[in-house]
mmCIF file of C-alpha atoms in Angstrom:
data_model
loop_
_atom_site.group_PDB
_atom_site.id
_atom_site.type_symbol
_atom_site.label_atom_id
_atom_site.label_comp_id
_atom_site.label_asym_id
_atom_site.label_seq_id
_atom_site.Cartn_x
_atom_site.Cartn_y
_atom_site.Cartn_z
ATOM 1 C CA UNK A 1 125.272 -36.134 188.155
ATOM 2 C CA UNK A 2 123.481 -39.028 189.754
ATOM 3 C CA UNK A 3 120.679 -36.944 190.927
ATOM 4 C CA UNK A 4 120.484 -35.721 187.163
ATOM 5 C CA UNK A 5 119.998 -39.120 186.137
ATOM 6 C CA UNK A 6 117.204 -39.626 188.569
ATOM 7 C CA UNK A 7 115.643 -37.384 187.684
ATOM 8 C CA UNK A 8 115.465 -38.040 183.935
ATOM 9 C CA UNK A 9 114.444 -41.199 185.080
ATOM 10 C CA UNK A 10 111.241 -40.016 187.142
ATOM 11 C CA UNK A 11 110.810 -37.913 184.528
ATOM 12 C CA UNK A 12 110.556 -40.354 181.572
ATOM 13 C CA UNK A 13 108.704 -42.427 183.479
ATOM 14 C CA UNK A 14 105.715 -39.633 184.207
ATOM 15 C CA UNK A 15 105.493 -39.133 180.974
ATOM 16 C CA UNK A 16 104.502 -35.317 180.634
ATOM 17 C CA UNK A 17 105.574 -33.724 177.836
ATOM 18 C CA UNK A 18 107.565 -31.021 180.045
ATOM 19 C CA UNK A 19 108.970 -33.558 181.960
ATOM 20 C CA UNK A 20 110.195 -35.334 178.827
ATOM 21 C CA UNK A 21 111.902 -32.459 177.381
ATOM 22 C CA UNK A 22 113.568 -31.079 181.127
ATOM 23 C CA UNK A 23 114.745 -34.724 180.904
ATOM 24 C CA UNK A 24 115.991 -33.697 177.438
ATOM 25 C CA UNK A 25 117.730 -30.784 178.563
ATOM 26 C CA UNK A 26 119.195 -32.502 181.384
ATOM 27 C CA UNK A 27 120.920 -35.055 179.424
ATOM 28 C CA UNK A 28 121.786 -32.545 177.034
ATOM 29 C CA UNK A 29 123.826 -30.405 179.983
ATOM 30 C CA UNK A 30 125.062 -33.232 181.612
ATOM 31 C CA UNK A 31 126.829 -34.697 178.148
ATOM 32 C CA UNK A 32 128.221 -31.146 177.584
ATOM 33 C CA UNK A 33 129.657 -30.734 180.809
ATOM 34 C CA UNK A 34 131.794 -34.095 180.099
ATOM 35 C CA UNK A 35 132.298 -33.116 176.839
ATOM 36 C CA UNK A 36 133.796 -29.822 177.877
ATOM 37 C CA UNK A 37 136.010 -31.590 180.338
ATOM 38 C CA UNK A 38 137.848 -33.318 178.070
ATOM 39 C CA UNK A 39 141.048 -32.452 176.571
ATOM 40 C CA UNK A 40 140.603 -30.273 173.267
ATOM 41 C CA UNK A 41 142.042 -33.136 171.070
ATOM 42 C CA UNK A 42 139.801 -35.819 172.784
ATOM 43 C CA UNK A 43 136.763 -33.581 171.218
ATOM 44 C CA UNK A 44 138.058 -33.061 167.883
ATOM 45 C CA UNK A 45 138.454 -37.480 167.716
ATOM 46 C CA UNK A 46 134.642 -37.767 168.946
#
């Protein structure tokens, strides 16, 4: 997770468009994977 977040970092800092959307996807796993760890009725309240 943290190196995820270091690397979006580096990434938005670089400022290459493929960097900027791998930083994209990144985020995008990372946010599922906690969303998927919580309880069912924790993701139907947001």
């Amino acid at each position: 997770m943290v190196q995820s977040i270091n690397r979006i970092i580096l990434a938005a800092t670089d400022g290459s468009k493929e960097d900027d959307m791998e930083a994209e996807s990144n985020r995008a796993r990372s946010e599922l994977v906690e969303w998927t760890a919580r309880p069912w009725w924790r993701r139907l309240a947001g």
